[in-house]
Coordinates of C-alpha atoms in Angstrom, one line a residue:
Chain K
M182 CA 39.4 -52.8 122.2
N183 CA 42.5 -54.5 122.2
E184 CA 42.2 -55.1 125.8
L185 CA 38.7 -56.4 125.5
A186 CA 39.9 -59.1 123.2
K187 CA 42.7 -60.0 125.5
E188 CA 40.2 -60.5 128.3
L189 CA 37.9 -62.4 126.0
K190 CA 40.8 -64.6 125.5
A191 CA 41.7 -64.9 129.0
I192 CA 38.2 -65.9 129.7
S193 CA 38.3 -68.6 127.4
M194 CA 41.6 -69.8 128.5
D195 CA 40.6 -69.8 132.1
D196 CA 37.6 -72.0 130.9
H197 CA 39.7 -74.7 129.5
I198 CA 41.8 -75.1 132.6
K199 CA 39.1 -75.1 135.0
E200 CA 36.7 -77.2 133.1
T201 CA 35.3 -79.8 135.2
S202 CA 33.1 -82.5 133.9
P203 CA 29.7 -81.9 135.6
S204 CA 28.4 -84.9 137.6
K205 CA 26.0 -86.8 135.5
T206 CA 24.3 -88.5 138.2
V207 CA 22.2 -85.4 139.5
L208 CA 19.8 -84.1 137.1
A209 CA 18.7 -80.4 137.5
V210 CA 16.1 -80.3 135.2
K211 CA 14.3 -83.0 133.5
V212 CA 11.7 -82.7 130.7
D213 CA 9.6 -85.3 129.3
D214 CA 7.6 -85.4 126.0
L215 CA 7.0 -81.5 126.2
T216 CA 4.8 -80.2 123.4
V217 CA 3.6 -76.7 123.1
A218 CA 1.5 -74.9 120.6
Y219 CA 0.4 -71.7 119.9
N220 CA -3.2 -71.7 118.2
Y221 CA -2.7 -75.0 115.9
K222 CA 1.0 -74.6 115.3
P223 CA 3.3 -76.7 117.3
V224 CA 6.2 -74.4 118.8
L225 CA 7.9 -77.4 120.8
W226 CA 7.4 -81.0 119.8
D227 CA 8.0 -83.9 122.0
I228 CA 11.0 -82.4 123.8
D229 CA 13.1 -84.4 125.9
L230 CA 15.7 -82.9 127.8
E231 CA 18.0 -83.8 130.6
I232 CA 20.1 -81.0 132.2
P233 CA 22.6 -82.2 134.7
E234 CA 23.4 -80.1 137.8
G235 CA 26.2 -77.6 137.6
V236 CA 26.3 -77.0 133.7
L237 CA 26.4 -73.6 132.1
M238 CA 24.1 -74.3 129.1
A239 CA 23.4 -72.6 126.0
I240 CA 20.1 -73.1 124.1
V241 CA 20.7 -72.4 120.5
G242 CA 18.5 -72.5 117.3
P243 CA 17.1 -70.2 114.6
N244 CA 14.4 -67.7 115.3
G245 CA 10.8 -69.2 116.0
A246 CA 12.7 -72.4 117.3
G247 CA 10.8 -72.3 120.4
K248 CA 14.0 -71.6 122.8
S249 CA 12.0 -68.9 124.7
T250 CA 8.9 -71.1 124.8
L251 CA 11.0 -73.9 126.1
I252 CA 12.0 -71.9 129.1
K253 CA 8.6 -70.4 129.6
A254 CA 7.1 -73.8 129.5
I255 CA 9.5 -75.2 132.0
L256 CA 8.8 -72.2 134.5
G257 CA 5.1 -72.9 133.9
I258 CA 4.5 -69.4 132.4
L259 CA 3.0 -71.2 129.4
K260 CA 0.8 -74.2 129.7
P261 CA 2.1 -77.0 127.6
L262 CA -0.2 -79.4 125.4
A263 CA 1.5 -82.6 126.8
G264 CA 4.5 -83.5 128.7
S265 CA 5.9 -82.9 132.2
V266 CA 8.9 -81.1 133.8
T267 CA 10.6 -81.7 137.0
I268 CA 13.1 -79.8 139.0
Y269 CA 15.5 -81.9 141.0
G270 CA 12.9 -84.7 140.5
K271 CA 9.8 -82.7 141.5
P272 CA 7.2 -80.6 139.8
Y273 CA 8.2 -77.0 139.4
H274 CA 5.5 -75.5 141.5
K275 CA 7.2 -77.2 144.6
Q276 CA 10.5 -76.2 143.6
R277 CA 10.1 -72.5 143.0
S278 CA 12.5 -71.3 145.4
L279 CA 15.4 -73.1 143.6
V280 CA 14.6 -71.4 140.3
A281 CA 15.4 -68.1 139.1
Y282 CA 14.4 -66.4 135.9
V283 CA 15.8 -63.4 133.8
P284 CA 13.1 -62.5 131.1
Q285 CA 13.9 -60.9 127.8
K286 CA 14.9 -57.2 128.3
G287 CA 12.1 -56.3 125.8
S288 CA 9.3 -58.1 127.6
V289 CA 8.8 -55.2 130.1
D290 CA 8.0 -51.6 130.0
W291 CA 11.0 -49.7 131.1
D292 CA 9.0 -46.4 131.5
F293 CA 7.7 -47.8 134.3
P294 CA 7.9 -45.5 137.4
T295 CA 10.3 -47.4 139.6
T296 CA 13.9 -47.5 140.2
A297 CA 16.8 -49.9 139.6
L298 CA 17.0 -50.9 143.4
D299 CA 13.2 -51.4 143.4
V300 CA 13.4 -53.7 140.5
V301 CA 16.1 -55.7 142.1
M302 CA 14.1 -56.1 145.4
M303 CA 11.4 -57.8 143.4
G304 CA 13.6 -60.6 143.4
T305 CA 13.0 -61.0 147.0
Y306 CA 9.2 -61.0 146.6
G307 CA 9.0 -64.7 146.0
S308 CA 10.8 -65.8 149.3
L309 CA 8.6 -63.2 151.3
G310 CA 5.2 -64.7 149.7
W311 CA 1.9 -62.9 149.9
I312 CA 1.5 -59.3 151.7
K313 CA 4.6 -59.4 153.7
R314 CA 6.8 -56.3 152.7
P315 CA 10.4 -56.5 152.0
G316 CA 12.5 -55.2 155.0
V317 CA 16.2 -54.5 156.0
K318 CA 17.4 -58.1 155.1
E319 CA 15.8 -57.8 151.7
K320 CA 17.2 -54.4 150.8
K321 CA 20.8 -55.7 152.0
A322 CA 20.3 -58.5 149.6
A323 CA 19.5 -56.4 146.7
L324 CA 22.1 -53.9 147.3
E325 CA 24.8 -56.8 147.4
A326 CA 23.4 -58.0 144.0
L327 CA 23.5 -54.6 142.4
E328 CA 27.0 -54.4 143.7
K329 CA 28.0 -57.6 141.9
V330 CA 26.6 -56.7 138.7
G331 CA 28.5 -53.3 139.0
M332 CA 25.3 -51.1 139.2
L333 CA 25.4 -49.8 142.8
P334 CA 26.0 -46.4 141.9
F335 CA 22.8 -46.3 139.6
K336 CA 20.4 -47.7 142.6
N337 CA 18.2 -44.7 142.6
R338 CA 18.1 -44.3 138.9
Q339 CA 14.7 -44.4 137.2
I340 CA 15.0 -47.4 135.1
S341 CA 14.1 -45.7 131.9
Q342 CA 17.2 -43.7 132.2
L343 CA 19.4 -46.7 132.1
S344 CA 21.1 -47.9 129.0
G345 CA 20.1 -51.2 127.5
G346 CA 23.1 -53.0 129.0
Q347 CA 22.6 -51.5 132.5
Q348 CA 18.8 -52.7 132.3
Q349 CA 20.2 -56.1 131.4
R350 CA 22.4 -56.1 134.5
I351 CA 19.4 -55.0 136.7
F352 CA 17.5 -58.0 135.5
L353 CA 20.3 -60.3 136.2
A354 CA 20.8 -58.6 139.7
R355 CA 17.1 -59.3 140.2
A356 CA 17.7 -63.0 139.5
L357 CA 20.9 -63.0 141.7
V358 CA 18.9 -62.0 144.6
Q359 CA 16.7 -65.2 144.5
D360 CA 19.8 -66.9 145.4
A361 CA 18.5 -69.8 143.4
S362 CA 20.1 -73.1 142.1
I363 CA 19.0 -73.0 138.8
Y364 CA 18.9 -69.8 136.5
F365 CA 16.9 -69.6 133.4
M366 CA 18.0 -66.5 131.2
D367 CA 16.3 -65.5 128.0
E368 CA 19.0 -63.7 125.8
P369 CA 20.8 -62.1 128.5
F370 CA 23.4 -60.9 125.8
Q371 CA 20.8 -59.2 123.5
G372 CA 21.8 -55.6 122.6
V373 CA 24.7 -55.2 125.2
D374 CA 28.0 -54.0 124.4
A375 CA 31.1 -55.9 124.9
T376 CA 32.0 -54.6 128.3
T377 CA 28.5 -55.6 129.5
E378 CA 28.8 -59.1 127.8
I379 CA 32.0 -59.7 129.6
A380 CA 30.6 -58.7 132.8
I381 CA 27.7 -61.0 132.5
I382 CA 29.7 -64.0 131.2
N383 CA 31.8 -63.5 134.5
I384 CA 28.8 -63.5 136.8
L385 CA 27.5 -66.8 135.1
K386 CA 30.7 -68.5 135.5
E387 CA 30.9 -67.5 139.0
L388 CA 27.4 -69.0 139.3
R389 CA 28.8 -72.2 137.9
K390 CA 31.7 -72.4 139.9
A391 CA 29.5 -72.0 143.0
G392 CA 27.7 -75.3 141.8
K393 CA 24.7 -73.7 140.2
T394 CA 23.1 -74.6 137.0
V395 CA 22.6 -72.0 134.3
I396 CA 20.6 -72.2 131.1
V397 CA 20.9 -69.6 128.6
V398 CA 19.1 -68.8 125.4
H399 CA 21.9 -67.7 123.4
H400 CA 22.1 -66.3 119.6
D401 CA 25.9 -65.7 118.9
L402 CA 27.1 -69.2 117.7
Q403 CA 30.7 -67.8 117.7
T404 CA 30.9 -67.7 121.4
V405 CA 29.2 -70.8 122.4
P406 CA 32.4 -72.7 122.7
E407 CA 34.0 -69.9 124.8
Y408 CA 31.2 -69.2 127.3
F409 CA 29.4 -72.5 127.9
D410 CA 30.2 -76.1 128.4
W411 CA 26.9 -77.7 127.6
V412 CA 24.6 -76.8 124.7
T413 CA 21.3 -77.8 123.4
F414 CA 20.4 -77.4 119.7
L415 CA 16.6 -76.7 119.3
N416 CA 14.4 -76.3 116.3
V417 CA 10.8 -77.1 117.4
K418 CA 12.3 -80.4 118.1
K419 CA 15.3 -81.2 120.1
I420 CA 18.4 -81.8 117.7
A421 CA 21.0 -82.6 120.2
T422 CA 21.9 -82.0 123.7
G423 CA 25.4 -82.5 125.5
P424 CA 28.8 -81.2 126.3
V425 CA 30.0 -78.4 124.0
M426 CA 33.3 -80.5 123.4
D427 CA 31.5 -83.4 121.9
I428 CA 28.5 -82.1 120.1
F429 CA 29.1 -78.4 119.0
N430 CA 30.0 -79.3 115.3
D431 CA 29.0 -78.6 111.7
D432 CA 26.8 -81.6 111.6
N433 CA 24.3 -80.4 114.5
L434 CA 24.6 -76.7 113.5
T435 CA 23.5 -77.9 109.8
K436 CA 20.8 -80.0 111.2
T437 CA 19.5 -77.4 113.5
Y438 CA 19.8 -74.2 111.1
G439 CA 18.7 -76.0 107.9
I440 CA 21.6 -74.9 105.7
N441 CA 25.0 -75.9 105.4
Y442 CA 26.8 -74.3 108.1
K443 CA 30.2 -72.9 107.3
V444 CA 31.4 -72.0 110.9
S445 CA 34.3 -74.0 111.5
V446 CA 34.3 -74.8 115.3
Q447 CA 37.6 -74.7 117.0
K448 CA 37.7 -77.2 119.8
Chain B
M95 CA -25.2 -19.2 142.0
N96 CA -21.8 -18.4 140.9
L97 CA -18.4 -20.1 141.8
Q98 CA -17.7 -18.1 144.7
E99 CA -21.0 -18.3 146.5
Y100 CA -20.5 -22.1 145.8
F101 CA -17.4 -22.4 147.7
S102 CA -18.6 -20.3 150.6
L103 CA -21.8 -22.3 150.9
V104 CA -19.9 -25.9 150.4
F105 CA -19.3 -26.0 154.3
S106 CA -22.8 -24.9 155.5
D107 CA -25.0 -26.2 152.8
Y108 CA -26.0 -29.6 153.5
T109 CA -26.7 -30.7 149.8
L110 CA -23.6 -29.0 148.3
R111 CA -21.5 -30.6 151.0
T112 CA -22.9 -34.0 150.2
I113 CA -22.4 -33.4 146.4
T114 CA -18.9 -32.1 146.7
L115 CA -17.7 -34.7 149.4
G116 CA -19.0 -37.4 146.8
T117 CA -17.2 -36.2 143.9
A118 CA -14.0 -35.7 145.6
I119 CA -13.9 -39.4 147.0
L120 CA -15.0 -40.5 143.5
G121 CA -12.2 -38.6 141.8
A122 CA -9.7 -39.9 144.3
V123 CA -10.7 -43.4 144.0
T124 CA -10.9 -43.6 140.0
G125 CA -7.6 -41.7 140.1
M126 CA -5.9 -44.4 142.3
L127 CA -7.2 -47.3 140.2
G128 CA -6.7 -45.4 137.0
S129 CA -2.9 -45.3 137.8
F130 CA -3.1 -49.2 137.5
A131 CA -4.9 -49.2 134.3
V132 CA -2.6 -46.8 132.6
L133 CA 0.4 -48.6 133.5
R134 CA -0.9 -51.8 132.4
K135 CA -1.9 -50.3 129.1
Q136 CA -5.5 -51.1 129.7
S137 CA -6.6 -47.3 129.3
L138 CA -9.5 -48.5 127.1
L139 CA -10.7 -50.9 129.8
G140 CA -12.5 -48.2 131.7
D141 CA -14.3 -47.1 128.7
A142 CA -15.7 -50.6 127.9
I143 CA -16.8 -51.1 131.6
S144 CA -18.6 -48.1 131.7
H145 CA -20.2 -48.4 128.5
A146 CA -21.1 -52.2 129.2
A147 CA -22.9 -50.9 132.5
L148 CA -25.7 -49.1 130.7
P149 CA -27.9 -52.0 129.8
G150 CA -27.4 -53.3 133.4
I151 CA -29.1 -49.9 134.6
A152 CA -31.8 -50.3 132.1
L153 CA -32.7 -53.7 132.8
A154 CA -32.5 -53.2 136.7
F155 CA -35.2 -50.5 136.2
L156 CA -37.4 -52.8 133.8
I157 CA -37.3 -55.8 136.2
T158 CA -37.8 -53.9 139.6
G159 CA -39.5 -50.6 138.4
A160 CA -37.5 -48.9 141.2
K161 CA -35.5 -45.8 140.2
D162 CA -33.3 -45.5 143.2
S163 CA -29.6 -45.4 142.6
N164 CA -28.5 -48.6 144.6
T165 CA -30.8 -50.9 142.5
L166 CA -29.7 -49.5 139.3
L167 CA -26.1 -49.6 140.2
I168 CA -26.3 -53.1 141.3
G169 CA -27.7 -53.7 137.6
A170 CA -24.8 -51.7 136.3
L171 CA -22.4 -53.6 138.4
V172 CA -23.7 -57.0 137.2
S173 CA -23.5 -55.8 133.4
G174 CA -20.2 -54.1 134.1
L175 CA -18.5 -57.4 135.1
L176 CA -20.1 -59.6 132.7
G177 CA -18.8 -57.3 130.0
T178 CA -15.3 -57.2 131.6
F179 CA -14.9 -61.0 131.8
W180 CA -16.3 -61.3 128.3
I181 CA -13.6 -59.1 127.0
R182 CA -11.0 -61.3 129.1
G183 CA -12.7 -64.3 127.4
I184 CA -12.3 -63.1 124.0
I185 CA -8.7 -62.0 124.3
S186 CA -7.7 -65.3 125.9
K187 CA -9.8 -67.7 123.8
T188 CA -9.6 -66.1 120.2
H189 CA -6.8 -64.6 118.1
L190 CA -8.4 -61.1 118.5
K191 CA -6.4 -58.4 120.0
S192 CA -7.4 -56.5 123.2
D193 CA -8.4 -53.1 121.4
T194 CA -10.8 -55.3 119.2
A195 CA -12.3 -57.0 122.0
L196 CA -12.5 -53.8 123.7
G197 CA -14.4 -52.1 121.0
L198 CA -16.5 -54.9 120.4
I199 CA -17.9 -55.4 123.7
L200 CA -18.2 -51.5 124.4
S201 CA -20.4 -51.0 121.4
L202 CA -22.4 -54.1 121.7
F203 CA -23.2 -53.5 125.3
F204 CA -23.7 -49.6 124.7
G205 CA -26.0 -50.2 121.7
F206 CA -28.2 -52.8 123.7
G207 CA -28.2 -50.3 126.5
M208 CA -29.4 -47.4 124.2
L209 CA -32.0 -49.6 122.5
L210 CA -33.6 -50.5 126.1
L211 CA -33.5 -46.7 127.1
T212 CA -35.5 -45.9 124.2
F213 CA -37.9 -48.7 124.8
I214 CA -38.2 -47.5 128.5
Q215 CA -39.0 -44.2 127.2
K216 CA -41.7 -45.1 125.2
Q217 CA -43.6 -46.7 128.1
P218 CA -46.9 -44.9 129.2
N219 CA -46.1 -44.7 132.8
A220 CA -44.3 -41.4 134.0
N221 CA -41.8 -43.0 136.1
Q222 CA -39.2 -43.6 133.6
A223 CA -38.1 -39.8 133.3
G224 CA -34.5 -39.5 134.7
L225 CA -32.8 -42.7 133.3
D226 CA -31.0 -40.6 130.7
K227 CA -29.0 -38.7 133.4
Y228 CA -26.8 -42.0 133.6
L229 CA -25.5 -41.0 130.2
F230 CA -23.7 -37.7 131.2
G231 CA -24.2 -37.9 134.9
Q232 CA -25.7 -35.4 137.2
A233 CA -23.9 -34.9 140.6
A234 CA -26.9 -33.0 141.8
T235 CA -28.6 -36.2 142.4
L236 CA -26.2 -37.4 144.8
V237 CA -27.6 -38.1 148.3
E238 CA -26.0 -39.0 151.6
S239 CA -26.3 -42.7 151.4
D240 CA -24.4 -42.6 148.0
V241 CA -21.6 -40.8 149.3
W242 CA -21.4 -43.1 152.4
L243 CA -21.4 -46.1 149.9
M244 CA -18.5 -44.6 147.9
A245 CA -16.7 -43.7 151.0
I246 CA -16.9 -47.4 152.2
I247 CA -15.9 -48.8 149.0
T248 CA -12.9 -46.5 148.5
G249 CA -11.9 -47.3 152.1
I250 CA -12.0 -51.3 151.2
C251 CA -9.9 -50.3 148.1
V252 CA -7.2 -48.4 149.8
L253 CA -6.8 -51.2 152.4
V254 CA -6.7 -54.1 149.7
M255 CA -4.3 -51.8 147.8
L256 CA -2.0 -51.1 150.8
L257 CA -2.1 -55.0 151.9
F258 CA -1.3 -56.2 148.2
W259 CA 1.0 -53.2 147.1
K260 CA 3.9 -55.4 146.7
E261 CA 2.0 -57.7 144.4
F262 CA 0.2 -55.2 142.4
K263 CA 3.5 -53.5 141.7
L264 CA 5.1 -56.8 140.6
L265 CA 2.1 -57.6 138.3
L266 CA 2.1 -54.3 136.9
F267 CA 5.7 -54.2 136.1
D268 CA 6.4 -57.9 135.0
A269 CA 3.6 -60.3 134.8
D270 CA 5.4 -63.5 133.7
Y271 CA 8.2 -63.1 136.3
T272 CA 5.3 -62.7 138.9
K273 CA 4.1 -66.1 137.9
T274 CA 7.5 -67.7 138.1
L275 CA 7.9 -66.3 141.8
G276 CA 4.6 -68.3 142.6
F277 CA 2.1 -65.7 142.8
N278 CA -1.4 -66.1 141.5
T279 CA -1.6 -63.7 138.8
K280 CA -5.0 -64.4 137.9
F281 CA -6.2 -63.5 141.5
I282 CA -4.4 -60.2 141.7
D283 CA -5.7 -59.5 138.1
I284 CA -9.1 -60.3 139.0
L285 CA -8.8 -58.2 142.3
I286 CA -7.5 -55.1 140.3
T287 CA -10.0 -55.4 137.7
T288 CA -12.9 -55.7 140.1
F289 CA -12.2 -52.5 141.9
I290 CA -11.8 -50.9 138.6
V291 CA -15.4 -51.8 137.9
L292 CA -16.6 -51.0 141.2
A293 CA -15.1 -47.4 140.9
I294 CA -16.6 -47.1 137.6
V295 CA -19.9 -48.2 138.6
L296 CA -20.0 -45.8 141.5
G297 CA -19.0 -42.9 139.4
L298 CA -21.9 -43.5 136.7
Q299 CA -24.3 -41.4 138.6
T300 CA -22.0 -38.4 139.0
V301 CA -20.0 -38.7 135.6
G302 CA -22.2 -40.8 133.4
V303 CA -21.5 -43.6 131.0
V304 CA -20.0 -41.9 128.1
L305 CA -17.2 -40.1 129.8
M306 CA -16.6 -42.3 133.1
S307 CA -13.2 -43.4 131.5
A308 CA -11.7 -40.1 131.5
M309 CA -11.9 -40.1 135.0
L310 CA -9.8 -43.1 135.3
L311 CA -7.3 -41.8 132.6
A312 CA -6.9 -38.2 133.0
P313 CA -5.7 -38.0 136.6
A314 CA -3.3 -40.9 136.2
A315 CA -1.7 -39.5 132.9
A316 CA -1.4 -36.2 134.5
A317 CA 0.4 -37.7 137.6
R318 CA 2.8 -39.9 135.7
Q319 CA 4.3 -36.6 134.4
W320 CA 5.3 -35.3 137.7
T321 CA 7.0 -38.4 139.4
N322 CA 9.2 -41.5 138.9
S323 CA 7.8 -43.5 141.7
L324 CA 4.7 -45.5 141.6
S325 CA 3.4 -44.7 145.1
K326 CA 3.7 -40.9 144.6
M327 CA 2.0 -41.3 141.2
V328 CA -0.9 -43.1 142.7
L329 CA -1.3 -40.6 145.4
L330 CA -1.0 -37.6 143.0
A331 CA -3.5 -39.3 140.8
A332 CA -5.8 -39.4 143.6
I333 CA -5.3 -35.8 144.4
F334 CA -5.8 -34.7 140.9
G335 CA -8.8 -36.9 140.7
A336 CA -10.2 -35.3 143.7
F337 CA -9.7 -31.5 142.7
S338 CA -11.2 -32.4 139.3
G339 CA -14.2 -33.9 140.9
V340 CA -14.8 -31.0 143.1
F341 CA -14.0 -28.2 140.7
G342 CA -16.2 -30.1 138.0
T343 CA -18.8 -30.2 140.3
A344 CA -18.7 -26.6 141.7
I345 CA -18.9 -25.4 138.0
S346 CA -21.7 -27.7 137.0
A347 CA -23.8 -26.9 140.1
S348 CA -23.3 -23.3 140.0
Q349 CA -24.0 -23.0 136.2
D350 CA -27.8 -24.1 136.3
N351 CA -27.2 -27.7 136.7
L352 CA -25.0 -28.5 133.8
S353 CA -24.3 -32.2 133.1
T354 CA -21.6 -32.9 135.6
G355 CA -19.7 -35.4 133.5
P356 CA -18.2 -33.2 130.8
V357 CA -17.5 -30.5 133.2
I358 CA -15.3 -32.9 135.5
V359 CA -13.8 -34.1 132.4
L360 CA -12.9 -30.7 131.0
V361 CA -11.3 -29.8 134.4
A362 CA -9.4 -33.1 134.5
S363 CA -8.0 -32.4 131.0
V364 CA -6.7 -29.2 132.3
F365 CA -4.7 -30.9 134.7
V366 CA -3.4 -33.1 131.7
I367 CA -2.5 -30.2 129.6
F368 CA -0.8 -28.4 132.3
S369 CA 1.1 -31.4 133.3
F370 CA 2.2 -32.2 129.8
I371 CA 3.5 -28.8 129.5
F372 CA 5.2 -27.8 132.7
S373 CA 6.4 -31.1 134.3
P374 CA 10.2 -30.4 135.1
S375 CA 11.4 -33.7 133.8
R376 CA 8.9 -34.9 131.2
G377 CA 7.1 -31.7 130.3
L378 CA 7.4 -30.2 126.7
L379 CA 8.4 -26.6 127.8
F380 CA 11.4 -27.8 130.2
R381 CA 12.4 -30.3 127.5
Q382 CA 12.6 -27.4 125.0
I383 CA 14.5 -25.4 127.4
R384 CA 16.9 -27.9 128.1
F385 CA 17.3 -28.7 124.4
I386 CA 18.3 -24.9 123.9
K387 CA 20.6 -24.8 126.9
N388 CA 22.3 -28.1 125.6
R389 CA 22.7 -26.4 122.2
S390 CA 24.4 -23.4 123.6
D391 CA 26.7 -25.6 125.7
L392 CA 27.6 -27.6 122.8
Q393 CA 28.5 -24.2 121.1
L394 CA 30.8 -23.2 123.9
Q395 CA 32.3 -26.7 124.2
K396 CA 33.1 -26.5 120.4
T397 CA 35.0 -23.2 120.9
L398 CA 36.6 -24.3 124.0
S399 CA 37.9 -27.5 122.4
F400 CA 39.2 -25.6 119.3
M401 CA 41.0 -23.2 121.8
Y402 CA 42.5 -26.6 123.4
H403 CA 43.8 -27.8 120.2
I404 CA 45.8 -24.8 119.7
A405 CA 46.9 -24.5 123.5
E406 CA 48.0 -28.1 123.4
T407 CA 50.8 -27.4 120.9
H408 CA 52.5 -24.9 123.2
E409 CA 54.2 -25.7 126.3
N410 CA 52.7 -23.2 128.2
I411 CA 49.0 -23.8 128.1
S412 CA 48.3 -20.1 128.8
H413 CA 50.3 -18.9 126.1
P414 CA 48.3 -16.0 124.7
H415 CA 46.8 -16.4 121.0
T416 CA 45.2 -13.6 119.0
I417 CA 41.4 -13.7 118.5
K418 CA 41.5 -13.5 115.1
I419 CA 42.5 -17.1 114.6
L420 CA 39.4 -18.2 116.3
N421 CA 37.3 -16.4 113.4
N422 CA 38.1 -19.1 111.3
F423 CA 36.1 -21.5 113.2
Q424 CA 32.4 -21.5 112.8
G425 CA 30.1 -20.9 115.8
F426 CA 32.4 -18.4 117.6
T427 CA 30.9 -15.2 118.4
R428 CA 31.9 -12.3 121.1
K429 CA 29.0 -13.7 123.2
S430 CA 30.2 -17.2 123.6
L431 CA 33.8 -15.9 124.1
Q432 CA 32.4 -13.7 126.8
K433 CA 30.6 -16.7 128.3
L434 CA 33.7 -18.7 128.5
V435 CA 35.4 -15.7 130.3
D436 CA 32.6 -15.7 132.7
K437 CA 33.0 -19.5 133.6
N438 CA 36.9 -18.6 134.2
Y439 CA 37.8 -21.0 131.3
V440 CA 39.6 -18.1 129.3
T441 CA 41.1 -14.9 129.9
I442 CA 41.2 -11.9 127.4
D443 CA 43.8 -9.3 127.2
G444 CA 43.1 -6.9 124.3
T445 CA 43.0 -9.0 121.3
M446 CA 44.7 -11.8 122.7
W447 CA 43.2 -14.9 124.4
S448 CA 44.7 -17.7 126.7
L449 CA 43.3 -20.6 128.2
T450 CA 43.3 -21.0 132.1
K451 CA 44.3 -24.2 133.8
E452 CA 40.9 -24.7 134.5
G453 CA 39.6 -24.2 131.1
F454 CA 42.5 -26.5 129.8
E455 CA 41.4 -29.4 132.1
T456 CA 37.8 -28.9 131.2
A457 CA 38.5 -29.0 127.6
A458 CA 40.6 -32.0 128.1
N459 CA 38.0 -34.0 130.0
L460 CA 35.0 -33.1 127.5
Y461 CA 35.0 -36.3 125.6
N462 CA 36.0 -38.5 128.5
Q463 CA 33.0 -37.2 130.4
N464 CA 30.6 -38.1 127.6
I465 CA 32.1 -41.7 127.7
K466 CA 31.8 -41.9 131.5
K467 CA 28.1 -40.8 131.3
D468 CA 27.3 -43.8 128.9
E469 CA 28.6 -46.5 131.0

């Protein structure tokens, strides 16, 4: 456990040294006046959001704040009531190849008859298009992604026989295979142990170093300053968005969570 | 005619051959498509579709006055599709859950269909007899053209499945993700559903409205027990389905024309029960055996680790100790000690035991192994 703590600290130190202020001129994602409602209840209300290229951003907010809904609406999984989304200045359906998605682990049936490698291969289906089958090139890409998340020894494992953390890594590998510019991840740290959490955050930081934009729905407020350089507070409406250094404070936390938040934030 | 005669006649007798071929094809195609329905958790969809087809059969008869199967099946197809898309509409447009929507449409259509059947039976002309065979099915009424129709539709179905295999698998596993990759999920969904409706309508004449859904579910449920690969599951389900069809028809035809539907369904259920008990990885029997084996392994490990803690304190790990000190330890028996000797972990000399090098290393790694497995 001591070693884990050390490594965690090392990660956060590393973060502060290599902190680069992201270029604010290029917008990876732009959301305008987005409103989404389930039945009659608005889940997202008039969201305006600009995500600059190259940030590692957390979306935080209480349960039911619409964090997953925001991602799903951006990706076109849900139809918004109003508003528009652009990816690098163009509508999403023209920019699909630039975007990868890691859904919540619980959103699929892990007893589905397939193997880890097979699931990761699914990441190549989008670039293949209709009917064409994955070949040698796609398999190679999938194996490389498995290697990156440390799951190569489990490639032929039936997915139900993987632990929760391993399943999460498989989902991550599937998104890595897409080789996108923007990654959306819905609670990738949910129900994983400390080792997996470190493995995942290291991969996310690598992605950012490579100039990718990573947007993560996140629940653990304590780790926000350690892991992320950009943050969006969300509770049906957008409360605030910007660099963690500037806006991750008790004031915004209180506005978002509705109670007087006592977490003192280290800067 | 008994079963033996049936199978000796099946290759020479034209009628029997037609019927057997028909039910085999039917079983194969419903088994295949059933795999998709089961994995999408739409097991009840088949039930709803087949029941929804009944008023179509009755109306087709009332409108045309014809009784040939093709006319009636077109009626069944229309009302089956109507019911299916009505269900989809209810699920997407209202707060109702899918099981409620399925149940509603199933009973509404079936009730209406039964009403029409009773009305038809009260008609004065004698032509109406035989419509009620669509309730429980009668394979004996199959003719060559029916079988051709089944074969052609099954062929198209297999072709489409091979063509869109990747898309089908993706949609079955993760529909939202499929959407983000740019595939039109509605199209894939409608494709799968349409084929399920087609397969069910084809089977109505043979298996009947009431039990048709079992043809969809039973082979797929049985197949899932034997494999962890989607393609093998679909193939196995097709084989199980075909066998259920053939055996069911054979039994029903050899026993004074029993209704075919119930017999086929019973045969398919035998496949299911057998699979649930005897499947090596998921079956109840082997799971119980593994459980017992694990328990006895654990017993040995307990004894071994106890020995390890004693041996650990000595410089020479194989330093002999008296067996008596083991008696304090729960779970120790002569038998378990003998098993450890068999595994070459322990040697016994009179009333003394000592750990071998191998036993010592195994004991030392007992807990580490567990950690490794979890990673």
